[in-house]
GROMACS .gro file of C-alpha atoms in nm:
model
  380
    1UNK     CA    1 -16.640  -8.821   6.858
    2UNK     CA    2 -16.578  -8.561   7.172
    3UNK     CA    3 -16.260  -8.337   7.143
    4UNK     CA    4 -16.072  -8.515   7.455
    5UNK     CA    5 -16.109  -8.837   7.204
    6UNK     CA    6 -16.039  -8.712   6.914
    7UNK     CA    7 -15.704  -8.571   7.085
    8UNK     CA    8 -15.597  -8.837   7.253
    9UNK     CA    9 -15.658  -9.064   6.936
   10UNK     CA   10 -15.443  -8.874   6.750
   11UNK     CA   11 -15.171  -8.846   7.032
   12UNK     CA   12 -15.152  -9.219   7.010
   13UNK     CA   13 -15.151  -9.208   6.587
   14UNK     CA   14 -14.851  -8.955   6.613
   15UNK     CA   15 -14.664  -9.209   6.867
   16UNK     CA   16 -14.697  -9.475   6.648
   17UNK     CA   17 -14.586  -9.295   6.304
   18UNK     CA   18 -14.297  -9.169   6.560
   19UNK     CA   19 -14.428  -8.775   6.497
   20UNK     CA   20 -14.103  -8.521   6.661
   21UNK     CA   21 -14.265  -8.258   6.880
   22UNK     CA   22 -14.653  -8.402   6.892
   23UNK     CA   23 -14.828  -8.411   7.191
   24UNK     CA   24 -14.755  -8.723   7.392
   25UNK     CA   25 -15.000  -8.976   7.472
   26UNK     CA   26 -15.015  -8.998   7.854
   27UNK     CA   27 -15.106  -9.313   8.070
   28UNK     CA   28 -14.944  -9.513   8.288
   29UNK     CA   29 -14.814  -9.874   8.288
   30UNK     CA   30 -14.955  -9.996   8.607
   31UNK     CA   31 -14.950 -10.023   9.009
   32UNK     CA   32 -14.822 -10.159   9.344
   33UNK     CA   33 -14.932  -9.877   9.569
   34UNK     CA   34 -15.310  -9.817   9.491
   35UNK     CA   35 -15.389 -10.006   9.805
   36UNK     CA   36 -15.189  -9.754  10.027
   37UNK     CA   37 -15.328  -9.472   9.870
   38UNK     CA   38 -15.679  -9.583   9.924
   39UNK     CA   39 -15.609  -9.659  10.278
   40UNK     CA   40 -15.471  -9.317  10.320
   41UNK     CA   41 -15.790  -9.140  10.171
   42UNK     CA   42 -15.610  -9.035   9.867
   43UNK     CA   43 -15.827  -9.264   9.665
   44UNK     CA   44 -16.169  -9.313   9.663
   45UNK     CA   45 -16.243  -9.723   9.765
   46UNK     CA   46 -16.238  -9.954   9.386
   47UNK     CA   47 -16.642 -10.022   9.526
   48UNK     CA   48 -16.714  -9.667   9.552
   49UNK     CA   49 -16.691  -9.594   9.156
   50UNK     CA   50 -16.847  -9.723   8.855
   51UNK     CA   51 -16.515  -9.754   8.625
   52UNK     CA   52 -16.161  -9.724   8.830
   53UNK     CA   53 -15.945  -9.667   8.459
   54UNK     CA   54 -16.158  -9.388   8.409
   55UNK     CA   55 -16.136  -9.270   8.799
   56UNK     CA   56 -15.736  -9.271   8.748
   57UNK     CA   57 -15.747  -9.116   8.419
   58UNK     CA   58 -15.971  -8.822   8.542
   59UNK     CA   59 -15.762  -8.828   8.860
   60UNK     CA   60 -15.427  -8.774   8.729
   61UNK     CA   61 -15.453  -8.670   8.385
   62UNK     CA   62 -15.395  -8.960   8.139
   63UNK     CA   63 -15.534  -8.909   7.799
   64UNK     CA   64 -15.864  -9.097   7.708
   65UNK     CA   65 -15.796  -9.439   7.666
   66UNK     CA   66 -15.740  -9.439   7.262
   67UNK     CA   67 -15.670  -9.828   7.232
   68UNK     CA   68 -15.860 -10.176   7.281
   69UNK     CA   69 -15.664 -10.478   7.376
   70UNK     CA   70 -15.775 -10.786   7.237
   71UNK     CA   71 -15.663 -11.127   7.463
   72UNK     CA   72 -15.736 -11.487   7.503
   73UNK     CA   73 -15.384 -11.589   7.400
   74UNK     CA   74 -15.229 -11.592   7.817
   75UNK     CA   75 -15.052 -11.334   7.913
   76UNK     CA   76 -14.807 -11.466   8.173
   77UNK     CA   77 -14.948 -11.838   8.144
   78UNK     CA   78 -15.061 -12.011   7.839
   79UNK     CA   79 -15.351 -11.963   7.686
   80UNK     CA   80 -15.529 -12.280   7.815
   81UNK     CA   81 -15.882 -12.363   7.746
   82UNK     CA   82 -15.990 -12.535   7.969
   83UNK     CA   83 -15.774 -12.436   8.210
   84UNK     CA   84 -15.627 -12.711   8.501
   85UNK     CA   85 -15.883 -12.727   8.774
   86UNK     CA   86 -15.739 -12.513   9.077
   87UNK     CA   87 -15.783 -12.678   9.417
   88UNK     CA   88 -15.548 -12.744   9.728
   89UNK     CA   89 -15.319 -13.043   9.685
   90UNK     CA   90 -15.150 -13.037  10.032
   91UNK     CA   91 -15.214 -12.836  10.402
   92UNK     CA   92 -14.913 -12.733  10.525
   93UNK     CA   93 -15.035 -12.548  10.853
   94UNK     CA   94 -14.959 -12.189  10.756
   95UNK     CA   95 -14.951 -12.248  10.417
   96UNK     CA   96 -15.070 -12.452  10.130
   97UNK     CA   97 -15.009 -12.627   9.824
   98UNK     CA   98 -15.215 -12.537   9.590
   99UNK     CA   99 -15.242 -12.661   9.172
  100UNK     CA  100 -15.335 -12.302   8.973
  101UNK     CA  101 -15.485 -12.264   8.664
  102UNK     CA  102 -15.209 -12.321   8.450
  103UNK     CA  103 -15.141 -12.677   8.611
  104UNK     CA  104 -14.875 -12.569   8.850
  105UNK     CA  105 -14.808 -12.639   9.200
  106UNK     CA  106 -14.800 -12.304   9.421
  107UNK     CA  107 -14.730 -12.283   9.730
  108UNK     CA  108 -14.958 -11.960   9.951
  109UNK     CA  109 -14.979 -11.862  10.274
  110UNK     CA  110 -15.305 -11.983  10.385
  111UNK     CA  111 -15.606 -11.788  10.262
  112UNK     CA  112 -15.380 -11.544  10.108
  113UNK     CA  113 -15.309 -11.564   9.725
  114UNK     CA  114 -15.230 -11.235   9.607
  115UNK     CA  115 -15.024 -10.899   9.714
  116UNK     CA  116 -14.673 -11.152   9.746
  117UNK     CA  117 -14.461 -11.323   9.525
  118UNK     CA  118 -14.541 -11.681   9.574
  119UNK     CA  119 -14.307 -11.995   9.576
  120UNK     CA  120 -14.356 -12.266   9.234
  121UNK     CA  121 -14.284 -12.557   9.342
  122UNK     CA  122 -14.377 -12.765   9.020
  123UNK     CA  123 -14.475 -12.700   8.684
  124UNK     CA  124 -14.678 -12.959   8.438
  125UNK     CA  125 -14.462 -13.041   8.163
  126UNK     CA  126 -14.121 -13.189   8.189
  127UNK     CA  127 -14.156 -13.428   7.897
  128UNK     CA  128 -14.295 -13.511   7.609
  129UNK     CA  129 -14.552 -13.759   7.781
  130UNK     CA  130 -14.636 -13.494   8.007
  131UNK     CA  131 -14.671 -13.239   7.740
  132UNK     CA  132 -14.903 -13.464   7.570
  133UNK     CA  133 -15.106 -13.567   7.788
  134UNK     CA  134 -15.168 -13.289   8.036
  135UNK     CA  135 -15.112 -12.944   7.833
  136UNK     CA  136 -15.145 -12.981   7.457
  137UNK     CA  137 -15.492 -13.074   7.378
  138UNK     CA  138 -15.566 -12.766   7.640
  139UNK     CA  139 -15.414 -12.543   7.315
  140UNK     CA  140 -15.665 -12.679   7.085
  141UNK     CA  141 -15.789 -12.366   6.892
  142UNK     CA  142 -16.030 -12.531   6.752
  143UNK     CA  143 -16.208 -12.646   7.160
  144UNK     CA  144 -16.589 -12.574   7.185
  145UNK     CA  145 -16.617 -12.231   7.366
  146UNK     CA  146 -16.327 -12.132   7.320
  147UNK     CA  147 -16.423 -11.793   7.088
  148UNK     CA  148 -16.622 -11.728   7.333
  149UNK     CA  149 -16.348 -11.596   7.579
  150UNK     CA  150 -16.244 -11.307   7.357
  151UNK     CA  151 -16.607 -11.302   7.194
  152UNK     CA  152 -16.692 -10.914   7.408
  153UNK     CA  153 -16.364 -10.784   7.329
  154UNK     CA  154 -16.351 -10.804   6.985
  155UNK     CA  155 -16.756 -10.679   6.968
  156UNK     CA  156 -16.577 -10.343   7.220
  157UNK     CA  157 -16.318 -10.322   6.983
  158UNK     CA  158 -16.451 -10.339   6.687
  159UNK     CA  159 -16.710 -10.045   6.821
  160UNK     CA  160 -16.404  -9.811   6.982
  161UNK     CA  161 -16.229  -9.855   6.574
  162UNK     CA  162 -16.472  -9.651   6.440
  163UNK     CA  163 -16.369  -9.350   6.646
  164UNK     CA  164 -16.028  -9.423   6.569
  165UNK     CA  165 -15.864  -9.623   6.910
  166UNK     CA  166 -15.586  -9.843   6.800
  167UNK     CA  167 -15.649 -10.238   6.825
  168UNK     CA  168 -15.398 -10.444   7.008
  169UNK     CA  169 -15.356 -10.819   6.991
  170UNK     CA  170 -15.211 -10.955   7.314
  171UNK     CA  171 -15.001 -11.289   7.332
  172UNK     CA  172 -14.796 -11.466   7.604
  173UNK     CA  173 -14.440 -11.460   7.471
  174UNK     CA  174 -14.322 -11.761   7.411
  175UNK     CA  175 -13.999 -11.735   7.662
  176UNK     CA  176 -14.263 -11.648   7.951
  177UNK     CA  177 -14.503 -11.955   7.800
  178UNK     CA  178 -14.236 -12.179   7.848
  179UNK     CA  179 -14.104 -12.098   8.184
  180UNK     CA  180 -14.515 -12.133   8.278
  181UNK     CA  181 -14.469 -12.524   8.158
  182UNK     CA  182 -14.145 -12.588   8.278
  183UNK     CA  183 -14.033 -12.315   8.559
  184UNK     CA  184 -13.777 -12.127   8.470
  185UNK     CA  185 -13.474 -12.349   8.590
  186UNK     CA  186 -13.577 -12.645   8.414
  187UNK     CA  187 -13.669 -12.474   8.128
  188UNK     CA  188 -13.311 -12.373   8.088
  189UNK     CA  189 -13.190 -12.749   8.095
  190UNK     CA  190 -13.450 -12.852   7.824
  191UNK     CA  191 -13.342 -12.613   7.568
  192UNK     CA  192 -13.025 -12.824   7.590
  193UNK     CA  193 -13.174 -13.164   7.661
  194UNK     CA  194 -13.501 -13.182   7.457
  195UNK     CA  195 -13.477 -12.934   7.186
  196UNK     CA  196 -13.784 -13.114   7.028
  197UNK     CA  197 -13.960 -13.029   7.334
  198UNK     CA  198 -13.933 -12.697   7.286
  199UNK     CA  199 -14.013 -12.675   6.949
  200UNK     CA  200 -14.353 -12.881   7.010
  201UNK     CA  201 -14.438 -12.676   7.284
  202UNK     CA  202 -14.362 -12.320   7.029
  203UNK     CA  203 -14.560 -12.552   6.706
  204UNK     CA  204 -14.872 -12.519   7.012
  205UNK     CA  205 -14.805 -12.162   7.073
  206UNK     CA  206 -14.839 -12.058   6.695
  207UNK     CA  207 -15.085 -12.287   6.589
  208UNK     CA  208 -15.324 -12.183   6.866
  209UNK     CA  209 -15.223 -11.803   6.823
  210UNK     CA  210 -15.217 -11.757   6.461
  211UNK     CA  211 -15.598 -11.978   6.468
  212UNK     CA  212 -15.701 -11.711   6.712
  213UNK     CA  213 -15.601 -11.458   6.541
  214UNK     CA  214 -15.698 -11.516   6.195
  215UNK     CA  215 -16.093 -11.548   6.369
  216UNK     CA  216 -16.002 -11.209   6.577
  217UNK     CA  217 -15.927 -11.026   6.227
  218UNK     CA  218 -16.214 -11.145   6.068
  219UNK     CA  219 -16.369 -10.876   6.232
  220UNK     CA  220 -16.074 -10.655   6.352
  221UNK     CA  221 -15.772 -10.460   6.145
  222UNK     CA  222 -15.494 -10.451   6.451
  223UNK     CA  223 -15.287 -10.165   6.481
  224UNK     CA  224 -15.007 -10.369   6.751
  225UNK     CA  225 -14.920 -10.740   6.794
  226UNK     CA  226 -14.804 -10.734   7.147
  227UNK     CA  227 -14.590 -11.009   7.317
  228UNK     CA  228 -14.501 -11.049   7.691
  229UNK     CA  229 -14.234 -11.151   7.653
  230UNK     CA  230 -13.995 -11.075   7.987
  231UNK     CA  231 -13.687 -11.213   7.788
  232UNK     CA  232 -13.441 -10.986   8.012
  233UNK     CA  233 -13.294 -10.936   8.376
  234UNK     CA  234 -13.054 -10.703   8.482
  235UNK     CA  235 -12.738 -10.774   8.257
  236UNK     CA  236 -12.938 -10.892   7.930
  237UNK     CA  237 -13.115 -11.172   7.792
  238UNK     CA  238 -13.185 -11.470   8.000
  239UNK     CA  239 -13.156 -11.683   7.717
  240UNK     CA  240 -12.822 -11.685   7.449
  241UNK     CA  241 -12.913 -11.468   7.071
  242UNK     CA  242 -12.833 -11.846   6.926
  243UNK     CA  243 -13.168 -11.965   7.143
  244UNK     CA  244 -13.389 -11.689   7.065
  245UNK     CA  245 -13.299 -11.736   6.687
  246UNK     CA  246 -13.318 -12.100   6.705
  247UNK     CA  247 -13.640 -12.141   6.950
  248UNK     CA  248 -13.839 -11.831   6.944
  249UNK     CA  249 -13.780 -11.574   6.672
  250UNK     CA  250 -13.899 -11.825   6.347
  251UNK     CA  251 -14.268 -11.867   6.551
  252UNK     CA  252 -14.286 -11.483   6.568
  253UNK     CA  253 -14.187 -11.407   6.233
  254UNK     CA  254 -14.416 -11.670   6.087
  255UNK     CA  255 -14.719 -11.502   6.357
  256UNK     CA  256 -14.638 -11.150   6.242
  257UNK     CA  257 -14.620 -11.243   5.819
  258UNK     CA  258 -14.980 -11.423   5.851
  259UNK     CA  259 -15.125 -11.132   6.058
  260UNK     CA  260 -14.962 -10.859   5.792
  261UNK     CA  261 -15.100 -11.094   5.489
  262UNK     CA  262 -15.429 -11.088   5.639
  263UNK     CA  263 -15.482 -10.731   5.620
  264UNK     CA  264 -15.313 -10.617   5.367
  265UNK     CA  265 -15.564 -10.465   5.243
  266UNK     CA  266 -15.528 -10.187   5.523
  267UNK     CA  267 -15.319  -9.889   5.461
  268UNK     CA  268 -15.184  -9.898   5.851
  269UNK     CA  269 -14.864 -10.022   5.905
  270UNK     CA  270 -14.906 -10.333   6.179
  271UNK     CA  271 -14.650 -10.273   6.456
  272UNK     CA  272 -14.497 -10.497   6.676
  273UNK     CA  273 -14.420 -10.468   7.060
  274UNK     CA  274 -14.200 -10.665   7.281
  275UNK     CA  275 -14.214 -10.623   7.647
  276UNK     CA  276 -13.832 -10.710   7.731
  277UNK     CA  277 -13.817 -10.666   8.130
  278UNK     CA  278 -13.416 -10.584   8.226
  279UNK     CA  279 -13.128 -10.492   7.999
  280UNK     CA  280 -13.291 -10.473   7.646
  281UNK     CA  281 -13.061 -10.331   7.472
  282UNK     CA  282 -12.867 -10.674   7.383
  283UNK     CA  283 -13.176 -10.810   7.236
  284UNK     CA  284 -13.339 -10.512   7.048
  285UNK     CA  285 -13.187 -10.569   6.669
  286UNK     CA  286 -13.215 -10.912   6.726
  287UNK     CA  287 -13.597 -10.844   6.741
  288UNK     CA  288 -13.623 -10.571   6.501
  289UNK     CA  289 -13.483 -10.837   6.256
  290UNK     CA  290 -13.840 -11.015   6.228
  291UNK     CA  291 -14.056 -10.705   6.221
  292UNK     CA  292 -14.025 -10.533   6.608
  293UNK     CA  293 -14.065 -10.203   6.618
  294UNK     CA  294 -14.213 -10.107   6.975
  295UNK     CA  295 -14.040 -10.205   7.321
  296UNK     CA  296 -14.120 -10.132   7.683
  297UNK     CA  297 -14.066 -10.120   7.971
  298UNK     CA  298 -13.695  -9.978   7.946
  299UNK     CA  299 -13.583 -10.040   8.341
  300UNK     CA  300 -13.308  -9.794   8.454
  301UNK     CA  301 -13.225 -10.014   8.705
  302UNK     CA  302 -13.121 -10.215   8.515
  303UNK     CA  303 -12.932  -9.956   8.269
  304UNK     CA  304 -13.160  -9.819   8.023
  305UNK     CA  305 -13.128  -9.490   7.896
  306UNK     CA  306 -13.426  -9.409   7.661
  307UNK     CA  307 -13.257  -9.085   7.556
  308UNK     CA  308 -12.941  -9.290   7.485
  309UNK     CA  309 -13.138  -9.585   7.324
  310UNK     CA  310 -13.376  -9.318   7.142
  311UNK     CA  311 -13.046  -9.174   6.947
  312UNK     CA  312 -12.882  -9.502   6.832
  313UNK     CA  313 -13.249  -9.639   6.691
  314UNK     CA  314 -13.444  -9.325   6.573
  315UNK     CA  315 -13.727  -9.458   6.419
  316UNK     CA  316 -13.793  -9.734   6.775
  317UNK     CA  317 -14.121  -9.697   6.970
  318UNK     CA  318 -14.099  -9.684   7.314
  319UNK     CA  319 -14.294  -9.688   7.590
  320UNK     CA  320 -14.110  -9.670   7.948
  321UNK     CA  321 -13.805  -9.551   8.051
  322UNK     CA  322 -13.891  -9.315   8.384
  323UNK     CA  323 -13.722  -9.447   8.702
  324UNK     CA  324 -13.943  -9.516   8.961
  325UNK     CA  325 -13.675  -9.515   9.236
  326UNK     CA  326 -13.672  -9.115   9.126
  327UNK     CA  327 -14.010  -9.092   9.180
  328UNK     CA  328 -14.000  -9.176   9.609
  329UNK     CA  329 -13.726  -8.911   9.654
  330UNK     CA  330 -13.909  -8.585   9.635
  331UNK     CA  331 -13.981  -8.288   9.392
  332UNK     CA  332 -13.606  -8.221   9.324
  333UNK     CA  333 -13.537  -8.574   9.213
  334UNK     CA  334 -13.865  -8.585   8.995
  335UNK     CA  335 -13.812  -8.239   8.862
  336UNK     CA  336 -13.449  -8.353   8.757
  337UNK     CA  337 -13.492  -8.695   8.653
  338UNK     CA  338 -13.809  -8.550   8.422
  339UNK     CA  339 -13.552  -8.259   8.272
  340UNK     CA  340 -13.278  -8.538   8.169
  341UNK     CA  341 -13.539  -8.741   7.954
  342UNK     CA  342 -13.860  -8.551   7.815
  343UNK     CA  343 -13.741  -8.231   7.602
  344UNK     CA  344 -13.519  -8.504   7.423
  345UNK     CA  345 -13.771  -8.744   7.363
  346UNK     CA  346 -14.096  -8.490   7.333
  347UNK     CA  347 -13.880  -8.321   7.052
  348UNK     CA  348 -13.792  -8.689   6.914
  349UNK     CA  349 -14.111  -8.826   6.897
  350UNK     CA  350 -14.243  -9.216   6.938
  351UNK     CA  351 -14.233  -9.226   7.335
  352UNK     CA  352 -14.476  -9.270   7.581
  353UNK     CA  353 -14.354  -9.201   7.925
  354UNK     CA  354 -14.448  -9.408   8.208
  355UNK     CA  355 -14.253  -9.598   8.530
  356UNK     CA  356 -14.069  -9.876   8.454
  357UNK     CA  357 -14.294 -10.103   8.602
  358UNK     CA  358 -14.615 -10.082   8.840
  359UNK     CA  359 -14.537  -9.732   9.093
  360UNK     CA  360 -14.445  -9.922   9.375
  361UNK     CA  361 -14.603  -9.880   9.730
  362UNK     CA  362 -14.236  -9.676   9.822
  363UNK     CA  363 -14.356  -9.396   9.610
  364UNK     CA  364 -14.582  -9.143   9.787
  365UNK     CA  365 -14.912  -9.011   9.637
  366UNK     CA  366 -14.776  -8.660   9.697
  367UNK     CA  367 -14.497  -8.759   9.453
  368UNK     CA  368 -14.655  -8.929   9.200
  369UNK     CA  369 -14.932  -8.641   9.183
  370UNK     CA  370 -14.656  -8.465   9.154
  371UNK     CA  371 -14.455  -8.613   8.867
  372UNK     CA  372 -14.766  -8.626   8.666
  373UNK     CA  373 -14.871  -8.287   8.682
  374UNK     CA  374 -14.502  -8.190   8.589
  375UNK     CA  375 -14.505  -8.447   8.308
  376UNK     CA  376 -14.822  -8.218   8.188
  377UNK     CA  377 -14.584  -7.970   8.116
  378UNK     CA  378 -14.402  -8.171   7.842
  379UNK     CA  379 -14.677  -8.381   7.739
  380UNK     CA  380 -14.907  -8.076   7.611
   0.00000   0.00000   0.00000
């Protein structure tokens, strides 16, 4: 193993045994403004090199990437094999209605499907017949072919383990799973309405994740179970602590005990990471209750204070926290916002610093060259 490796694997062990003072692993959590800075000349076009993660990471400075994500549980959809055929249900001039691969109705601009938010105007399941019949049997574990979606990740995994990168296990949370069935207003009324619903649709989830999982760590020992989860908006959860206890929480703490029995055999501790969107703070004992240890992304727009948050829960992991708005105003701004949060947390230990979501397209690629060769200087 090469010494930029070997560093930046154990950068990412000290983060997870929460280590005050140790180097901090450095990445970032992802993009809206690549595009721009491409068309600017910034960037070199994605055609024009062989492996565009390793282009960023040389480009700004992240650490070697020190962890393997494992899948083929959905990430903002379910994990449907097969998925719904996608094809064009209606042609509405400018637009059209199209049924995607999670069995919803979406409706584009014509010959335009990404780069926009687009508008849901249906969703499969809004009963148990519907359930049934279109969406269940399509979270069979046990479907022909199905290993075979996650077949080269584990193989890539497995090979990066032996030079120490940690091994994640990715799942759709089950709040996001359910607002893919059921779009996120009706979902709201069938908590109510159709508890049973609910808890056939979360019997799915588990079944088809822990069966997964069990054949993933067959081969695998997993450092993270990570759910996207997106429980949170701007004031706090979108559903009430009574839900999440009732609904969600007794799935994940029955996922987490199997994968923990599994390999216990390991020394590693097994953490757990929730990606909360909004106002965490609300939900954050609730989920440590069953085992959650790790949370991102830690939105200041929407009021978190990582600093704050890393005082009142000292042994959390988290992974977040820097205010993208900051980043679009300038040197000053970054130079400030960067002085406020990093000597605390570098001298705390178990954070990560990156945007609270993708860099959007308002900030510059002066600035965020900026910021990240600044962030250098509390990273190293």
């Amino acid at each position: 193993m090469d010494q930029e490796l070997a560093n930046a694997v154990k950068r990412r062990r000290d983060f997870y045994s929460c280590k005050p003072g140790a180097q901090i692993y450095k990445k970032e959590f992802g993009y809206f403004g690549l595009d721009n800075w491409i068309a600017q000349g910034y960037l070199k076009p994605y055609d024009a090199v062989a492996d565009y993660d390793v282009y960023l990471q040389e480009t700004f400075g992240y650490s070697r990437r020190a962890e393997s994500r494992v899948g083929g549980l959905g990430w903002c959809e379910a994990g449907f094999y097969p998925a719904f055929e996608e094809k064009v249900l209606e042609d509405r001039g400018d637009y059209e209605l199209v049924q995607d691969f999670a069995g919803r109705s979406v409706l584009y601009f014509k010959g335009r499907r990404n780069g926009f938010m687009p508008e849901y105007v249906d969703h499969p399941v809004k009963d148990m017949d519907t359930w049934e019949r279109n969406v269940k049997w399509r979270m069979d574990p046990n479907t022909p072919g199905r290993e075979e979606l996650t077949r080269r990740e584990v193989q890539a995994a497995a090979q990066e383990a032996q030079y120490g990168s940690c091994v994640i296990q990715a799942v759709v949370g089950g709040y996001m799973y359910l607002r893919s069935l059921m779009g996120p207003e009706a979902l709201l009324y069938q908590f109510y309405d159709n508890p049973a619903l609910i808890h056939a649709c979360m019997r799915a989830w588990f079944e088809l994740a822990d069966a997964v999982i069990e054949r993933h760590q067959q081969t695998l020992c997993f450092d993270e179970l990570f759910l996207g989860e997106d429980i949170c908006y701007n004031h706090g959860p979108l559903i009430s602590p009574d839900m999440i206890r009732e609904f969600l929480l007794p799935y994940y703490q029955q996922l987490y005990t199997n994968m923990k029995r599994r390999q216990a055999r390991d020394p590693r501790p097994l953490h757990f990471q929730i990606d909360t969107d909004g106002f965490c703070p609300p939900v954050i004992a609730l989920y440590q209750s069953i085992g959650a240890d790790y949370f991102s992304p830690f939105e200041v727009a929407a009021g978190c204070d990582v600093v704050k948050l890393g005082r009142q829960y000292p042994g959390l992991l988290i992974s977040g926290g820097i205010d993208k708005r900051e980043l679009a105003k300038g040197r000053d701004a970054i130079d400030r916002h960067l002085e406020a949060i990093m000597p605390a947390m570098r001298a705390r230990g178990g954070y990560i610093p990156t945007c609270d979501h993708g860099v959007p397209e308002e900030v510059s690629f002066e600035n965020y060259a900026y910021f990240r060769t600044r962030l250098h200087t509390y990273c190293d």
